[in-house]
Each structure stands twice: as structure tokens, then as C-alpha cells.
C-alpha positions as a LaTeX table, in Angstrom:
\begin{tabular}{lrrr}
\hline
Residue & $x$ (\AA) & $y$ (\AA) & $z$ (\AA) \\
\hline
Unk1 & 0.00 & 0.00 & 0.00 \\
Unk2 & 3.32 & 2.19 & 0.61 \\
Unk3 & 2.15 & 3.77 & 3.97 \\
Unk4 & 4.87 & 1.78 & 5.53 \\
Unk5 & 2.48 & $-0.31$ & 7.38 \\
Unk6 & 3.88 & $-3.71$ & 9.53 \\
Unk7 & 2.70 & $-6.27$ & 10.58 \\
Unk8 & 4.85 & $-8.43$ & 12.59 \\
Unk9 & 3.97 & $-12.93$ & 11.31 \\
Unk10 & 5.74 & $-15.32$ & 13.31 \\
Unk11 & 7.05 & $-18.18$ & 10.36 \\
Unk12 & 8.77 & $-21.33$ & 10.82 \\
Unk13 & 10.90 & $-22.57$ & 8.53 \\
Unk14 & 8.89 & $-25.26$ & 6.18 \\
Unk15 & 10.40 & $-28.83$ & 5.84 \\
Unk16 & 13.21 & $-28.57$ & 8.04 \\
Unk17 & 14.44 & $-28.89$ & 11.70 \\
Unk18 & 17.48 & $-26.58$ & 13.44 \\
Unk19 & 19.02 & $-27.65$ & 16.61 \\
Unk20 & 17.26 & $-26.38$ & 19.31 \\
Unk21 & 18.80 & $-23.42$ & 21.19 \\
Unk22 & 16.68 & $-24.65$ & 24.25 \\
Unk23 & 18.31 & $-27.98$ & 24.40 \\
Unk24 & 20.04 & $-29.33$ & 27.54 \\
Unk25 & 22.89 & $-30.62$ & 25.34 \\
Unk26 & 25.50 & $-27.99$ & 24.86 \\
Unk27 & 26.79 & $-29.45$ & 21.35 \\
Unk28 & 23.29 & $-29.29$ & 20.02 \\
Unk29 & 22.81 & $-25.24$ & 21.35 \\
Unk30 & 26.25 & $-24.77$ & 20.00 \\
Unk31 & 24.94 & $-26.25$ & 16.28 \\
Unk32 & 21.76 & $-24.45$ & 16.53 \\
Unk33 & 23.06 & $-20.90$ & 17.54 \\
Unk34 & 25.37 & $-21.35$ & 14.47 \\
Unk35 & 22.38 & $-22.35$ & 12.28 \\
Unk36 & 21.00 & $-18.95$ & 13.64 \\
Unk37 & 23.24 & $-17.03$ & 13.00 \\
Unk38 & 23.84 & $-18.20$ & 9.30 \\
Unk39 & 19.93 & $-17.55$ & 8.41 \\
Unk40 & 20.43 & $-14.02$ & 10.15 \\
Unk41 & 23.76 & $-13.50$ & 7.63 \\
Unk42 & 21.06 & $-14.47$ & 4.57 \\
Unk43 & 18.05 & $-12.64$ & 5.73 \\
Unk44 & 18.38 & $-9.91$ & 7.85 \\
Unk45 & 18.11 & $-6.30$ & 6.46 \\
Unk46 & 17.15 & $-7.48$ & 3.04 \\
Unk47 & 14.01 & $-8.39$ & 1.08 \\
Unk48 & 12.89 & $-11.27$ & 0.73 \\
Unk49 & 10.40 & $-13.76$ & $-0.82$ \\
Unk50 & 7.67 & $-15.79$ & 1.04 \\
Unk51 & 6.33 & $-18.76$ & $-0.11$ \\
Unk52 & 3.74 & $-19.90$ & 2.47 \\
Unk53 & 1.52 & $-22.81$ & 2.97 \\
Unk54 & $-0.24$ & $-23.44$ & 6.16 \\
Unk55 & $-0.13$ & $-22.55$ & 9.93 \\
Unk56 & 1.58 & $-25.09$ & 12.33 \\
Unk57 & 0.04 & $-26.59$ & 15.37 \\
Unk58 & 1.35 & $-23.39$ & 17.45 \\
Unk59 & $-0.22$ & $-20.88$ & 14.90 \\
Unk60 & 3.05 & $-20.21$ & 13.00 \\
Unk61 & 2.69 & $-19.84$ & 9.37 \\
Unk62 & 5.08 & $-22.27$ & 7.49 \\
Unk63 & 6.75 & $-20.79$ & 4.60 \\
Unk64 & 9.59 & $-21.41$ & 2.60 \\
Unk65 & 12.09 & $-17.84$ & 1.75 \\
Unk66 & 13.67 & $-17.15$ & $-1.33$ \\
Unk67 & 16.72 & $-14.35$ & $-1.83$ \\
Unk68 & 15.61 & $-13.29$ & $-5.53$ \\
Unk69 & 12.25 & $-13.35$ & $-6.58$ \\
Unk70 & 12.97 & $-15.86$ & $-9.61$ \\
Unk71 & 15.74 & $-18.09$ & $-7.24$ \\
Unk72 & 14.60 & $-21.66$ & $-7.63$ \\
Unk73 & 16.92 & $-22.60$ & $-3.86$ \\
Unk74 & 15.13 & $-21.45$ & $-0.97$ \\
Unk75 & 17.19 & $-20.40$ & 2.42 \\
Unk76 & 15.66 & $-23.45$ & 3.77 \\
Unk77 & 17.25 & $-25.63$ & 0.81 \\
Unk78 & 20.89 & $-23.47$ & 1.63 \\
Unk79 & 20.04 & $-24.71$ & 5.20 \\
Unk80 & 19.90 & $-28.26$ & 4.27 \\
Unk81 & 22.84 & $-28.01$ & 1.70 \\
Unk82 & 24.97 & $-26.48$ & 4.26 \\
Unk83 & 24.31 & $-29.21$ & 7.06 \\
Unk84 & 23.03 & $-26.59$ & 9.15 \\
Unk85 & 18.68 & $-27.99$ & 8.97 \\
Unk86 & 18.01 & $-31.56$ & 8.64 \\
Unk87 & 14.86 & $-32.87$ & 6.88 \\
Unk88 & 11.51 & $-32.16$ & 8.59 \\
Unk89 & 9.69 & $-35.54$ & 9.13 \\
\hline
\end{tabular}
């Protein structure tokens, strides 16, 4: 609309897992606060694109984020490729 209106959507990454940084195993916060801080160095400050399918069973939308409009790798696939997500099952 261009009157630099926000909304602020909580999305989870679609079809993958990250370590979690709640974990009681300090190997696994160590792999998941690197995972967070390489989806940071992608995303943050730029524009992205948002793919989105459905809400998850905590009302997150699911969504898959792409750098370029016309990129056919999403971050989440970068994720993966970097051994940074594993597969969502």
C-alpha cells in the first residue's frame, strides 16, 4: 500500500528442523546458535520472498524464503545443503 504499514507474522521454517537453542545438550545449542546465526547472515536487512503454505500446530505460518524473486533454492534448501537444517519428518 506504501504507507509503511507492519505487521509483525511469526514463520517457521517449512520442511526442516534446526538444533534447538533450548536444548540441555550444549553441542546441540552450540549447532543451533550457528544455524542462527547463518539464516540471520542471509536474511536480515534485506528483502525477501515468502512462499507460504499453512499454519503449524502453534499458529506459526510455514513458509519457505527465497533471496531473488525468480531463485529456484530457498534459504531453507541453503540450510539443508549447508548441514546446518536436517529434513523435517
Amino acid at each position: 500500500l506504501g504507507f509503511n504499514t507492519s505487521i509483525k507474522i511469526n514463520f517457521r521454517l517449512a520442511f526442516i528442523n534446526t538444533p534447538g537453542l533450548l536444548s540441555n545438550d550444549k553441542d546441540e545449542r552450540d549447532r543451533a546458535k550457528l544455524s542462527r546465526d547463518r539464516l540471520v547472515e542471509l536474511i536480515e536487512g534485506k528483502d525477501v520472498y515468502l512462499k507460504s503454505y499453512r499454519k503449524d500446530k502453534y499458529g506459526r505460518w510455514l513458509g519457505e524464503f527465497f533471496l531473488n524473486e525468480n531463485d529456484k533454492v530457498s534459504v531453507n534448501q541453503l540450510m539443508l545443503n549447508e548441514g546446518l537444517a536436517v529434513k523435517y519428518q
